[in-house]
Amino acid sequence: MITREDVLLALSYSGEGDELLTIVPVAKREGTPLIAMTGHPESSLAQLADVHLDVHVDKEACPLNLAPTSSTTVMLALGDALAIACLDARASDARTLPGRILRVRSGASC
């Protein structure tokens, strides 16, 4: 269940995917803030968002410019940066992550 205490992060390069455009209005009615990552600031999803993060790329790494390569990498990097910013904003550290994921994966002691 999504509530106004949550934040919906929606990723869609076109910003026109039927799946997201169906669920976003439901979340918005519940008062859930929406952060959207799209490659098209004028898209429907971007217009519905409280915050829009532009992930436009001029060209994909795919030789035919078809497979989402560069654009998905940009979304991944921006998502990582957003996650770290949220951790910093909450004055948190790796000890607060469920199961101490970072310690378990890296072998480091937290």
GROMACS .gro file of C-alpha atoms in nm:
model
  110
    1MET     CA    1   0.000   0.000   0.000
    2ILE     CA    2   0.132   0.341  -0.094
    3THR     CA    3   0.052   0.641   0.124
    4ARG     CA    4   0.129   1.012   0.151
    5GLU     CA    5   0.421   0.914   0.375
    6ASP     CA    6   0.589   0.745   0.076
    7VAL     CA    7   0.748   0.891  -0.236
    8LEU     CA    8   0.686   0.733  -0.574
    9LEU     CA    9   0.992   0.728  -0.800
   10ALA     CA   10   0.879   0.661  -1.157
   11LEU     CA   11   1.129   0.588  -1.436
   12SER     CA   12   1.024   0.602  -1.799
   13TYR     CA   13   1.238   0.740  -2.078
   14SER     CA   14   0.940   0.828  -2.296
   15GLY     CA   15   0.726   0.937  -2.001
   16GLU     CA   16   0.425   0.792  -2.182
   17GLY     CA   17   0.412   0.429  -2.059
   18ASP     CA   18   0.055   0.310  -2.003
   19GLU     CA   19   0.146   0.119  -1.686
   20LEU     CA   20   0.279   0.425  -1.505
   21LEU     CA   21   0.018   0.663  -1.642
   22THR     CA   22  -0.247   0.430  -1.500
   23ILE     CA   23  -0.107   0.404  -1.148
   24VAL     CA   24   0.035   0.755  -1.098
   25PRO     CA   25  -0.304   0.930  -1.073
   26VAL     CA   26  -0.408   0.680  -0.803
   27ALA     CA   27  -0.095   0.755  -0.601
   28LYS     CA   28  -0.139   1.130  -0.652
   29ARG     CA   29  -0.499   1.109  -0.521
   30GLU     CA   30  -0.357   0.954  -0.203
   31GLY     CA   31  -0.124   1.253  -0.172
   32THR     CA   32   0.190   1.058  -0.258
   33PRO     CA   33   0.466   1.284  -0.394
   34LEU     CA   34   0.599   1.184  -0.736
   35ILE     CA   35   0.957   1.210  -0.860
   36ALA     CA   36   0.979   1.122  -1.230
   37MET     CA   37   1.286   1.047  -1.438
   38THR     CA   38   1.217   1.085  -1.808
   39GLY     CA   39   1.403   1.186  -2.120
   40HIS     CA   40   1.118   1.414  -2.222
   41PRO     CA   41   1.030   1.704  -1.989
   42GLU     CA   42   0.711   1.768  -2.185
   43SER     CA   43   0.584   1.410  -2.139
   44SER     CA   44   0.267   1.321  -1.951
   45LEU     CA   45   0.462   1.165  -1.664
   46ALA     CA   46   0.690   1.467  -1.630
   47GLN     CA   47   0.389   1.697  -1.619
   48LEU     CA   48   0.228   1.490  -1.340
   49ALA     CA   49   0.546   1.488  -1.132
   50ASP     CA   50   0.614   1.705  -0.830
   51VAL     CA   51   0.981   1.684  -0.929
   52HIS     CA   52   1.107   1.596  -1.276
   53LEU     CA   53   1.464   1.476  -1.336
   54ASP     CA   54   1.563   1.504  -1.702
   55VAL     CA   55   1.765   1.199  -1.817
   56HIS     CA   56   1.772   1.288  -2.186
   57VAL     CA   57   2.057   1.140  -2.389
   58ASP     CA   58   2.139   1.240  -2.746
   59LYS     CA   59   2.233   0.889  -2.852
   60GLU     CA   60   2.218   0.537  -2.708
   61ALA     CA   61   2.535   0.326  -2.705
   62CYS     CA   62   2.355   0.069  -2.920
   63PRO     CA   63   2.485   0.102  -3.280
   64LEU     CA   64   2.127   0.118  -3.406
   65ASN     CA   65   2.028   0.371  -3.136
   66LEU     CA   66   1.746   0.136  -3.035
   67ALA     CA   67   1.841  -0.054  -2.719
   68PRO     CA   68   1.815   0.157  -2.403
   69THR     CA   69   2.180   0.161  -2.300
   70SER     CA   70   2.299   0.513  -2.225
   71SER     CA   71   1.957   0.624  -2.099
   72THR     CA   72   1.928   0.336  -1.851
   73THR     CA   73   2.282   0.406  -1.728
   74VAL     CA   74   2.190   0.770  -1.667
   75MET     CA   75   1.878   0.661  -1.474
   76LEU     CA   76   2.082   0.418  -1.265
   77ALA     CA   77   2.345   0.681  -1.180
   78LEU     CA   78   2.084   0.942  -1.095
   79GLY     CA   79   1.892   0.689  -0.884
   80ASP     CA   80   2.211   0.608  -0.690
   81ALA     CA   81   2.279   0.978  -0.635
   82LEU     CA   82   1.922   1.029  -0.515
   83ALA     CA   83   1.950   0.737  -0.272
   84ILE     CA   84   2.274   0.872  -0.127
   85ALA     CA   85   2.125   1.221  -0.098
   86CYS     CA   86   1.830   1.072   0.094
   87LEU     CA   87   2.068   0.890   0.329
   88ASP     CA   88   2.259   1.213   0.389
   89ALA     CA   89   1.936   1.407   0.443
   90ARG     CA   90   1.827   1.160   0.708
   91ALA     CA   91   2.171   1.175   0.874
   92SER     CA   92   2.184   0.802   0.832
   93ASP     CA   93   2.456   0.550   0.761
   94ALA     CA   94   2.501   0.189   0.654
   95ARG     CA   95   2.404   0.061   1.000
   96THR     CA   96   2.042   0.159   0.937
   97LEU     CA   97   2.003  -0.045   0.619
   98PRO     CA   98   1.796  -0.365   0.649
   99GLY     CA   99   2.020  -0.662   0.717
  100ARG     CA  100   2.324  -0.437   0.703
  101ILE     CA  101   2.336  -0.501   0.330
  102LEU     CA  102   2.651  -0.299   0.268
  103ARG     CA  103   2.848  -0.473   0.544
  104VAL     CA  104   2.739  -0.817   0.432
  105ARG     CA  105   2.823  -0.755   0.067
  106SER     CA  106   3.154  -0.580   0.122
  107GLY     CA  107   3.273  -0.773   0.427
  108ALA     CA  108   3.338  -0.442   0.601
  109SER     CA  109   3.250  -0.386   0.962
  110CYS     CA  110   2.991  -0.116   1.021
   0.00000   0.00000   0.00000
